[in-house]
XYZ file of C-alpha atoms in Angstrom:
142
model
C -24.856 25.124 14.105
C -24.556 24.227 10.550
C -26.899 26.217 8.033
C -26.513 23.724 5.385
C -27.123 19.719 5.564
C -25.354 16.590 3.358
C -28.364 16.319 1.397
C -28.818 19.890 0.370
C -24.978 20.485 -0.911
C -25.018 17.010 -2.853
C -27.651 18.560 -4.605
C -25.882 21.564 -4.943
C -23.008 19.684 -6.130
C -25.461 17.764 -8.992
C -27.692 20.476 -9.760
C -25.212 23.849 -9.665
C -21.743 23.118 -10.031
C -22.160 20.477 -12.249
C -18.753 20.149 -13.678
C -17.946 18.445 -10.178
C -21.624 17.090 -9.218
C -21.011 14.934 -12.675
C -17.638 13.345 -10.830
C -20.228 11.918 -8.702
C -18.909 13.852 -5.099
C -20.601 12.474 -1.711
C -20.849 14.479 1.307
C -20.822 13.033 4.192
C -20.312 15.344 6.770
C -21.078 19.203 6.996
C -20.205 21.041 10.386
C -20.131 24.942 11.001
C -17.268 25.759 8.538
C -15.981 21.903 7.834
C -16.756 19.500 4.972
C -16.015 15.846 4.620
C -16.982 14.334 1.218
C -15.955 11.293 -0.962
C -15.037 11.231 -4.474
C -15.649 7.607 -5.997
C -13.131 6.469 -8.054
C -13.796 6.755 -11.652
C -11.186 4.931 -14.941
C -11.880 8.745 -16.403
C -9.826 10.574 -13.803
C -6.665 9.411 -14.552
C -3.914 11.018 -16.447
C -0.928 9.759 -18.186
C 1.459 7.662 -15.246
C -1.936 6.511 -13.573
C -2.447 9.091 -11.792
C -5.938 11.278 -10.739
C -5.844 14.421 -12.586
C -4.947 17.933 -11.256
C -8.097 19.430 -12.188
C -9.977 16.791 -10.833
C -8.552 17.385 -7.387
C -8.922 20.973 -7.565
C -12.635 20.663 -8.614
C -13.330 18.356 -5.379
C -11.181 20.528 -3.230
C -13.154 23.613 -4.322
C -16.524 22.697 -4.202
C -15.569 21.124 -0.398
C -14.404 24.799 0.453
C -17.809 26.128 -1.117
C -19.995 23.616 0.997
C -17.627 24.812 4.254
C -18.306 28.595 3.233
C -22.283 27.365 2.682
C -21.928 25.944 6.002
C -21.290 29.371 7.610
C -23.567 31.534 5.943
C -26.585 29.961 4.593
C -27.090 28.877 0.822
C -25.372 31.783 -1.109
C -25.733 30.894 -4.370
C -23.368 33.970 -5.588
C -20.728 33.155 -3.382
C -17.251 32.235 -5.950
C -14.119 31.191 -6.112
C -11.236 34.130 -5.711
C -8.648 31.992 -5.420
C -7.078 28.567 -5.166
C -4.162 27.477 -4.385
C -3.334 23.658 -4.615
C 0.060 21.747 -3.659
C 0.086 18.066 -4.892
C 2.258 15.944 -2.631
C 2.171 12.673 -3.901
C 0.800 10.306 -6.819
C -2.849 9.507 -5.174
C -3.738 5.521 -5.878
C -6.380 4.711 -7.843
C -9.789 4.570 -5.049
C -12.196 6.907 -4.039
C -10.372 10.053 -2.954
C -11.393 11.717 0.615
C -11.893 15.464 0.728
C -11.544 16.919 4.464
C -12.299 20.714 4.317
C -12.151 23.569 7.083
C -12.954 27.843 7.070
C -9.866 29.280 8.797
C -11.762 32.876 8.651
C -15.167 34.198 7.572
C -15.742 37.674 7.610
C -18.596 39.255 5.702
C -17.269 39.390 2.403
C -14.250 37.369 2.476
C -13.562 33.356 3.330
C -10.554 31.635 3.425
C -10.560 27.623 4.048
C -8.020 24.957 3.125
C -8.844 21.212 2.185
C -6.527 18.427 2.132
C -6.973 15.222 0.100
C -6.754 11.500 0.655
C -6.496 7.901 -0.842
C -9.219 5.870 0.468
C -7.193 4.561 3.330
C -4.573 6.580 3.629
C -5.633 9.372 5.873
C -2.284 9.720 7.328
C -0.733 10.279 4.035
C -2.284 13.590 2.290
C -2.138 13.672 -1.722
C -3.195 17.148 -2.259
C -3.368 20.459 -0.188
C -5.701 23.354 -1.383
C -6.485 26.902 0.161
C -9.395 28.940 -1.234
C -10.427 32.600 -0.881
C -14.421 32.898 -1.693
C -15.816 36.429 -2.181
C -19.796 36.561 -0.445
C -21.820 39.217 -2.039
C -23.121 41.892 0.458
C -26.159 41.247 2.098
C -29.284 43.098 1.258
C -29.559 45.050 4.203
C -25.649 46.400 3.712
């Protein structure tokens, strides 16, 4: 069962990561450990050629991981990025990019998830790959 709901990590998203929430990121569907969320197109996310920006992707990819990790374990407020890793595989179009995240292992300090990102549309055709590591704080009973 999932500890976190759509509602509570978009406002997460607005209200404490708001480098991302200000892109405007929709979730719209939180599992145990998996994420789906939206990104609506916006003119200010391209980059020279047309094409959505790197750090764009990387900052919807990463706060998808975070709301799969949030998922898991509860609102963690001090849980952070350790890592990221992201492989862009093709130009994405200009629409609303899809964001489908998933935790591949959560122990108690350490998660590791991966996210892979679409073109409105396209959902056969990935754009962008990402893996994260996220460090959890120890509990206050540890």
């Amino acid at each position: 069962m999932t500890k976190l709901s759509n509602a509570e990590m978009d406002r997460i998203a607005r209200e404490e990561v708001p480098a991302v929430g200000q892109y405007g990121v929709r979730f719209e569907e939180i599992g145990d450990g998996t994420a789906r969320a939206v990104l609506p197109y916006q003119e200010d996310f391209l980059r020279p050629g047309g094409t959505v920006s790197g750090p764009v992707m990387m900052g919807l990819a990463d706060v998808v991981v975070y709301a799969c990790v949030l998922s898991r374990i509860g609102i963690v407020k001090l849980a952070v990025t350790t890592s990221l890793n992201a492989n862009f595989l093709r130009r994405p179009k200009p629409v609303d990019l899809i964001a489908e995240g998933r935790l591949l292992k959560c122990g108690k300090r350490l998660a590791y998830g991966e996210v892979t990102l679409f073109s409105t549309g396209e959902e056969d055709d990935p754009v962008c790959h990402v893996t994260a590591t996220y460090s959890i704080p120890p509990r206050e009973q540890e």
